[in-house]
PDB file of C-alpha atoms and ligand atoms in Angstrom:
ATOM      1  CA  UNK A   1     -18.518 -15.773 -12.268  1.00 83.00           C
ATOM      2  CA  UNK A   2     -15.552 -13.603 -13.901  1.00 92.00           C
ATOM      3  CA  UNK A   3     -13.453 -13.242 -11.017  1.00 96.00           C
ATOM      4  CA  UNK A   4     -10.007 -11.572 -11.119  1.00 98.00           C
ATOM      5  CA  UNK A   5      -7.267 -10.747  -8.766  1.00 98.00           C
ATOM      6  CA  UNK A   6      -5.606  -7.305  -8.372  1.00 98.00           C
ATOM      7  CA  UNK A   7      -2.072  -7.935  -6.885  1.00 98.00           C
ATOM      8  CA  UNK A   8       0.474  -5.795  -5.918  1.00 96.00           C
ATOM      9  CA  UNK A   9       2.580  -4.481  -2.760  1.00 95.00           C
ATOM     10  CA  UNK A  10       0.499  -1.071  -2.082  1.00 97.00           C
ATOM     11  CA  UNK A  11       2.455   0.464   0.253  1.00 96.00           C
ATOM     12  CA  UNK A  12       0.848   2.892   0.066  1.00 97.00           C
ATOM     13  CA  UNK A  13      -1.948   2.122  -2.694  1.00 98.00           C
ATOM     14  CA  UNK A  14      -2.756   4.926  -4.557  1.00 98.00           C
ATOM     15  CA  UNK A  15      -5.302   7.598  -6.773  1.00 98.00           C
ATOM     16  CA  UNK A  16      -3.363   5.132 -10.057  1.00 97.00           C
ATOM     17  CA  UNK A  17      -4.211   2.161  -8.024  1.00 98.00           C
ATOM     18  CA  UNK A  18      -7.987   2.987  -7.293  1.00 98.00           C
ATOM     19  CA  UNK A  19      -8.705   4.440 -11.137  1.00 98.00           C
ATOM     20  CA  UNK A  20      -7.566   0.300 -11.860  1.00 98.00           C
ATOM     21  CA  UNK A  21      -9.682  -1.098  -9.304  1.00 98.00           C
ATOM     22  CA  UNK A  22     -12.711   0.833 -10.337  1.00 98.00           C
ATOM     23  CA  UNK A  23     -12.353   0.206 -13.602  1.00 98.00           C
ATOM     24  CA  UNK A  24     -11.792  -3.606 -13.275  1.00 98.00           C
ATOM     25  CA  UNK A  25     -14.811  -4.027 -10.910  1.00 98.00           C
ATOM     26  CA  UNK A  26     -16.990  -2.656 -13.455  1.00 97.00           C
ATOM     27  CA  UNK A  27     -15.689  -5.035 -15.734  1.00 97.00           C
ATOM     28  CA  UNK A  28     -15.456  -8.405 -13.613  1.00 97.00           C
ATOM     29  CA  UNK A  29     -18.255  -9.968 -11.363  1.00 97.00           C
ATOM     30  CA  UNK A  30     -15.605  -9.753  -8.412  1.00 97.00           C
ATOM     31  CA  UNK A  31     -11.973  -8.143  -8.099  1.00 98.00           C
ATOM     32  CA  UNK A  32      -9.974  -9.538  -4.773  1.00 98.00           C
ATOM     33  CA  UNK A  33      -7.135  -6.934  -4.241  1.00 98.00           C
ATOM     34  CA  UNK A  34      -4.037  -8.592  -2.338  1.00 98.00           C
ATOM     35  CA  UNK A  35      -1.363  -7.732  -1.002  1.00 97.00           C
ATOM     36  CA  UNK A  36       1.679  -9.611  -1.481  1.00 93.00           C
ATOM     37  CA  UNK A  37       4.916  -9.565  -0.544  1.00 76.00           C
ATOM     38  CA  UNK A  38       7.263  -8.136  -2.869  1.00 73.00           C
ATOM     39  CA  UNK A  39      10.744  -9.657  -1.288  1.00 73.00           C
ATOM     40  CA  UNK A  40      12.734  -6.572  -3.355  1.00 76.00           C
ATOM     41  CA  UNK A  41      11.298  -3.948  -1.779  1.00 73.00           C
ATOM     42  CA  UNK A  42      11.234  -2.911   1.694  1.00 79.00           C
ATOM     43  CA  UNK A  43       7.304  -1.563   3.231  1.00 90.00           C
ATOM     44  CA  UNK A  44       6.771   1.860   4.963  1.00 94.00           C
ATOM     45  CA  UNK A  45       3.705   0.425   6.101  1.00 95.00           C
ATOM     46  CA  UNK A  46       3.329  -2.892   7.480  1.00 94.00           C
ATOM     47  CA  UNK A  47       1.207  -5.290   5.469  1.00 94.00           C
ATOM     48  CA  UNK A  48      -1.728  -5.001   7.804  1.00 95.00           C
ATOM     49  CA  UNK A  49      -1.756  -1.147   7.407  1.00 96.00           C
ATOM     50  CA  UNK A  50      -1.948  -1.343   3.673  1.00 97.00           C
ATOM     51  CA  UNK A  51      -4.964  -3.812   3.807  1.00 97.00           C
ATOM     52  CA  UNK A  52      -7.005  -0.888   6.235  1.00 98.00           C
ATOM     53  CA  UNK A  53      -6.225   1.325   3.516  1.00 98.00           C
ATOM     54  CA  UNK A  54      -7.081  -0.198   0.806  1.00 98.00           C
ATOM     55  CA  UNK A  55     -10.701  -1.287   2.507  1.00 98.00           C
ATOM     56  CA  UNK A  56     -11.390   2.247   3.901  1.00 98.00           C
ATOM     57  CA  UNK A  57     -10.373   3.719   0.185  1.00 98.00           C
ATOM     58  CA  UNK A  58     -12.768   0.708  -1.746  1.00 98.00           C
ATOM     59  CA  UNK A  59     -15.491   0.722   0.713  1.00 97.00           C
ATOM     60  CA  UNK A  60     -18.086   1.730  -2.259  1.00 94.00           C
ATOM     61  CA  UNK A  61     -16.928  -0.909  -4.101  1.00 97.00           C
ATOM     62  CA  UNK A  62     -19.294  -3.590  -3.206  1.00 97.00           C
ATOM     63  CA  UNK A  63     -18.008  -6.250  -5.393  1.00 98.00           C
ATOM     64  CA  UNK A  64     -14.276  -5.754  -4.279  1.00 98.00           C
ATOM     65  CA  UNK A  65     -12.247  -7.489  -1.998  1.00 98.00           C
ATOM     66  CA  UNK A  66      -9.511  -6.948  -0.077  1.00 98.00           C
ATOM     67  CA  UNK A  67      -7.246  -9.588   0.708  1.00 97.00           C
ATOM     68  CA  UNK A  68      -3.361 -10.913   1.665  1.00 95.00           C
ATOM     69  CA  UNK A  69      -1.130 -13.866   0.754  1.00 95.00           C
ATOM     70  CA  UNK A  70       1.884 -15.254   0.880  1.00 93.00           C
ATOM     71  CA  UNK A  71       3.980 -17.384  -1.238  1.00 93.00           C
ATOM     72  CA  UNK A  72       3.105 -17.308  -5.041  1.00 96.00           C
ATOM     73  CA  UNK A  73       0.188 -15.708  -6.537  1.00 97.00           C
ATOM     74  CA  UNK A  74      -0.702 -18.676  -8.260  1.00 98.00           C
ATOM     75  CA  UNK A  75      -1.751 -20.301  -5.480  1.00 97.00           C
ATOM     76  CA  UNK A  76      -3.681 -17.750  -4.122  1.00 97.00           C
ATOM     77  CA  UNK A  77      -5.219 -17.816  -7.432  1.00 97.00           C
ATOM     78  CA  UNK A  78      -5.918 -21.605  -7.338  1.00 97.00           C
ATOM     79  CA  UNK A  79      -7.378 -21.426  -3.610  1.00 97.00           C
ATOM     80  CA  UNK A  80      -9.988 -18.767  -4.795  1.00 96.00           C
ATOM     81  CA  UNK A  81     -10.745 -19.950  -7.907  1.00 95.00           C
ATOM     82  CA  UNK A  82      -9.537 -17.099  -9.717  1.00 96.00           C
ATOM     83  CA  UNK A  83      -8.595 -17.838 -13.294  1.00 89.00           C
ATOM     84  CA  UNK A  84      -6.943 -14.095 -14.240  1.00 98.00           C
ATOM     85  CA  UNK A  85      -4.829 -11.950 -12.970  1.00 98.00           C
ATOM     86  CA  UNK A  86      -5.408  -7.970 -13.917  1.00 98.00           C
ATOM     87  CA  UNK A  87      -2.229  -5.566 -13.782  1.00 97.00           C
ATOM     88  CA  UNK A  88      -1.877  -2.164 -15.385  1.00 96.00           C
ATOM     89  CA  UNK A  89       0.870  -0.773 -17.670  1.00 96.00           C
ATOM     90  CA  UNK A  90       1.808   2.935 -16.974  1.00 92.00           C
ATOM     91  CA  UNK A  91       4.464   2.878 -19.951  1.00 88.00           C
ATOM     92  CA  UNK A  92       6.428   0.783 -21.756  1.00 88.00           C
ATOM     93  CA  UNK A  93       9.124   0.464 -19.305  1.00 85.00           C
ATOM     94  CA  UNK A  94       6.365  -1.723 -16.981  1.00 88.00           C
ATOM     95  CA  UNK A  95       6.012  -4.148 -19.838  1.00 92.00           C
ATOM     96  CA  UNK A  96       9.274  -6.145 -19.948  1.00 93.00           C
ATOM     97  CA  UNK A  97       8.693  -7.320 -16.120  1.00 94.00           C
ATOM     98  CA  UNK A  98       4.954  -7.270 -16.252  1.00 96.00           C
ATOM     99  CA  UNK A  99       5.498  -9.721 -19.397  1.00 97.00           C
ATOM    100  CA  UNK A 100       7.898 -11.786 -17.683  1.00 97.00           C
ATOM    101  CA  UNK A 101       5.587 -12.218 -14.649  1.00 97.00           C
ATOM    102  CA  UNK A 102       2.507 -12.865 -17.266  1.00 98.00           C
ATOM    103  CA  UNK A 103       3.853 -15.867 -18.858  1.00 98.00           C
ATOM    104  CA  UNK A 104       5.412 -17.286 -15.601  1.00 98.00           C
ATOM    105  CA  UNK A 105       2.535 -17.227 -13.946  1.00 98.00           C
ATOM    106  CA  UNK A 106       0.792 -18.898 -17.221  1.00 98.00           C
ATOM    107  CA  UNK A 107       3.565 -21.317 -17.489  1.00 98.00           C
ATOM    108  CA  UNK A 108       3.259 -22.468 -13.457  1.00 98.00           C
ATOM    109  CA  UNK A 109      -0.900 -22.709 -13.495  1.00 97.00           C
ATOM    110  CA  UNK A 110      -2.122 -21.480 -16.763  1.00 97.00           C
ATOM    111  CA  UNK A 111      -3.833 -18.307 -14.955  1.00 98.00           C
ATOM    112  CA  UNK A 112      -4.143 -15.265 -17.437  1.00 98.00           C
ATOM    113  CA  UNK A 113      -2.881 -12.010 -17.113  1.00 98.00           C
ATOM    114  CA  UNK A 114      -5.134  -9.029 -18.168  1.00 98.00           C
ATOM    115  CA  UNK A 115      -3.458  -5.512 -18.827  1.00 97.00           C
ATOM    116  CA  UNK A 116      -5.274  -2.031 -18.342  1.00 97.00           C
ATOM    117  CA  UNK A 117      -3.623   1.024 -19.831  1.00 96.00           C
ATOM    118  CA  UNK A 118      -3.191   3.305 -16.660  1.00 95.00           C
ATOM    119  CA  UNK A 119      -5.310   6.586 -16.868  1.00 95.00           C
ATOM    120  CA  UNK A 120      -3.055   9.151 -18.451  1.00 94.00           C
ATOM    121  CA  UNK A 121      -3.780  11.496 -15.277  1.00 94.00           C
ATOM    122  CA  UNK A 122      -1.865   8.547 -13.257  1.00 94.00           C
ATOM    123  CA  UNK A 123       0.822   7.005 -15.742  1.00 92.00           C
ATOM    124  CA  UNK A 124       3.873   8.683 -13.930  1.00 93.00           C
ATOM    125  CA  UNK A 125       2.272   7.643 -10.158  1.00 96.00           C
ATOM    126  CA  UNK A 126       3.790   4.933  -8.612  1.00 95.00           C
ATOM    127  CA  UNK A 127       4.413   4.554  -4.441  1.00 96.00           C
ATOM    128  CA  UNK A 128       7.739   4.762  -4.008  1.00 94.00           C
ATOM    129  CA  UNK A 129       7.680   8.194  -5.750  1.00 96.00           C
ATOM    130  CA  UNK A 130       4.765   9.113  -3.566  1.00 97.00           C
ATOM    131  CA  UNK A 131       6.846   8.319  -0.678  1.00 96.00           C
ATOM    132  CA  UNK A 132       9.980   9.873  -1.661  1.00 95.00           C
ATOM    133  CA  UNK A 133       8.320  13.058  -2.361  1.00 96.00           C
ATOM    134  CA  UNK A 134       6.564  12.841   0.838  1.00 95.00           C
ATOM    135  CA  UNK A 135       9.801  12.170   2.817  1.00 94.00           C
ATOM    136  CA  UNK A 136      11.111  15.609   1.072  1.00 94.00           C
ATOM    137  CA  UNK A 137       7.954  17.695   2.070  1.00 92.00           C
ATOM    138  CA  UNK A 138       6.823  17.782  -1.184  1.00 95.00           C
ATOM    139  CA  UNK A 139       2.649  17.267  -1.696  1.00 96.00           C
ATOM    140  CA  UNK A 140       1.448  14.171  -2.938  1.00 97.00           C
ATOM    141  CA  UNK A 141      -2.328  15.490  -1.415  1.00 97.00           C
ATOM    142  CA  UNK A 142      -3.267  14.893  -5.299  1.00 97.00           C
ATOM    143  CA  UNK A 143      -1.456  11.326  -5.806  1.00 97.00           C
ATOM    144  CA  UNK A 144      -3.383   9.495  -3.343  1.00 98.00           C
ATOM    145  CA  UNK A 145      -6.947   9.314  -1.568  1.00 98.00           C
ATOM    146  CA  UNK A 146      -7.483  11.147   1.668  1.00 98.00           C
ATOM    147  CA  UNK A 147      -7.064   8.284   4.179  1.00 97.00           C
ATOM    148  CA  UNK A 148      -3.835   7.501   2.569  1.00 98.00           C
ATOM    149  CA  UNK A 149      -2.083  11.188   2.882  1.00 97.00           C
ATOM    150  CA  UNK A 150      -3.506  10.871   6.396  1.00 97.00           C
ATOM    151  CA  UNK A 151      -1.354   7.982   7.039  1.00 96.00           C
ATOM    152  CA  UNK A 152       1.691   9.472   5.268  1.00 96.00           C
ATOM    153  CA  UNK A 153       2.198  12.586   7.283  1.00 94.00           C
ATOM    154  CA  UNK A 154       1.190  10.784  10.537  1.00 94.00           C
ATOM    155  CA  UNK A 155       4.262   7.906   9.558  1.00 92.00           C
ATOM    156  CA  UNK A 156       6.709  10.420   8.340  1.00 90.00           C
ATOM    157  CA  UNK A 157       6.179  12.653  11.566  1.00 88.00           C
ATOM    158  CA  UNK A 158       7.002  10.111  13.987  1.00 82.00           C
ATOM    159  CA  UNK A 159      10.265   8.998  11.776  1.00 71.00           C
TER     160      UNK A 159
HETATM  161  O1  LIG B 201       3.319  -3.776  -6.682  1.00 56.57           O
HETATM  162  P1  LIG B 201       4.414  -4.753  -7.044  1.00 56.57           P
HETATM  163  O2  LIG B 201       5.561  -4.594  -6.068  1.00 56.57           O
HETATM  164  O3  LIG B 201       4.836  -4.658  -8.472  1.00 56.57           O
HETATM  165  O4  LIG B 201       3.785  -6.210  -6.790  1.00 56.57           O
HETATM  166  C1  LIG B 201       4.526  -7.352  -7.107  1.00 56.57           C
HETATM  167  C2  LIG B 201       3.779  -8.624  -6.694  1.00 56.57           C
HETATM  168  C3  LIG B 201       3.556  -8.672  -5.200  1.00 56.57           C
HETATM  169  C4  LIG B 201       2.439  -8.650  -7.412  1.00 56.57           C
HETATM  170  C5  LIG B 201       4.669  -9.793  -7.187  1.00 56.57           C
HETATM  171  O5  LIG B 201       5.948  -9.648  -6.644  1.00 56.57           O
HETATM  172  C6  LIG B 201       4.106 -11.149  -6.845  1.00 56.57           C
HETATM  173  O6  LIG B 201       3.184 -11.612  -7.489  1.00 56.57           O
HETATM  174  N1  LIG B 201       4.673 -11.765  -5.790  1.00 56.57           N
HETATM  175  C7  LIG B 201       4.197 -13.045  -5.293  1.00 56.57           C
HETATM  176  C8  LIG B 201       5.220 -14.135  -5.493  1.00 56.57           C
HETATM  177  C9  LIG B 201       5.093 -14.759  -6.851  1.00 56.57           C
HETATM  178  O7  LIG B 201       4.071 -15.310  -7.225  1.00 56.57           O
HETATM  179  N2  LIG B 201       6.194 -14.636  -7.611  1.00 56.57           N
HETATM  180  C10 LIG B 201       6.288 -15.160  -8.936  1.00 56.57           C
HETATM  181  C11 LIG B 201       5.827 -14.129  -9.954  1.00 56.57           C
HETATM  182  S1  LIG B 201       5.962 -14.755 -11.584  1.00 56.57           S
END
């Protein structure tokens, strides 16, 4: 079974994140989506939020899964019997760390790392933009799914 992990913070995920997923679970027997903890960046949404998102936005993905861990991916990895890990690179800027993390994670448990070219539509999309331009009023309506913008105004109205 070719099964891969998705990793990432999404908080919030987004339209850039989803294109991936889709795209990976039509080329993988199973894609388990996680959510880990990324210890430089600080969540709008708690962990727990992000996973209802992201299972509300992949519901018709019947061979996705939507998952959490802690400590290092590679473990996760090991656990599930995942032997690749699938990220996507926006621009170059993304490679340098996304290379970095690649042959770490090779180096600690010999798990590959796949990359997918982001959709061009979604190259410049990443959350923390989204939630900038949120906290400004602007409208990222067109940057993530429905569910997700829900969840944005309702957090940024209450402060
Ligand atoms: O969406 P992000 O913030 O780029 O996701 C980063 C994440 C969570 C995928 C990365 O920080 C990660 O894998 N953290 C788990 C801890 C770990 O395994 N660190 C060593 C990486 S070589």
């Amino acid at each position: 079974m070719r099964r891969v992990v998705y990793p990432g913070s999404f908080d919030p995920v987004t339209n850039g994140h989803l294109d991936l997923i889709v795209r990976a679970a039509r080329l993988h027997d199973e894609v388990f989506v996680v959510v880990g903890a990324n210890l430089a960046k600080e969540g709008l949404f708690s962990v727990d939020e992000r996973l209802a998102m992201l299972r509300e936005v992949t519901r018709g993905q019947p061979n996705v899964r939507v998952d959490k861990f802690r400590g290092l991916l590679v473990e996760f990895c090991q656990t599930h019997h995942i032997s690749a890990i699938v990220k996507g690179l926006r621009a170059v800027s993304d490679f340098e760390y996304e290379m970095e993390m690649a042959q770490m994670n090779y180096r600690l448990a010999e798990i590959e790392t796949l990359f997918m070219t982001a959709n061009p539509l979604y190259a410049f999309l990443r959350s923390s933009l989204v939630k900038e331009i949120a906290r400004y009023g602007g409208d990222v309506s067109s940057l993530v799914p429905a569910p997700v913008f829900a969840q944005l105004q309702k957090r940024l109205a209450a402060g």
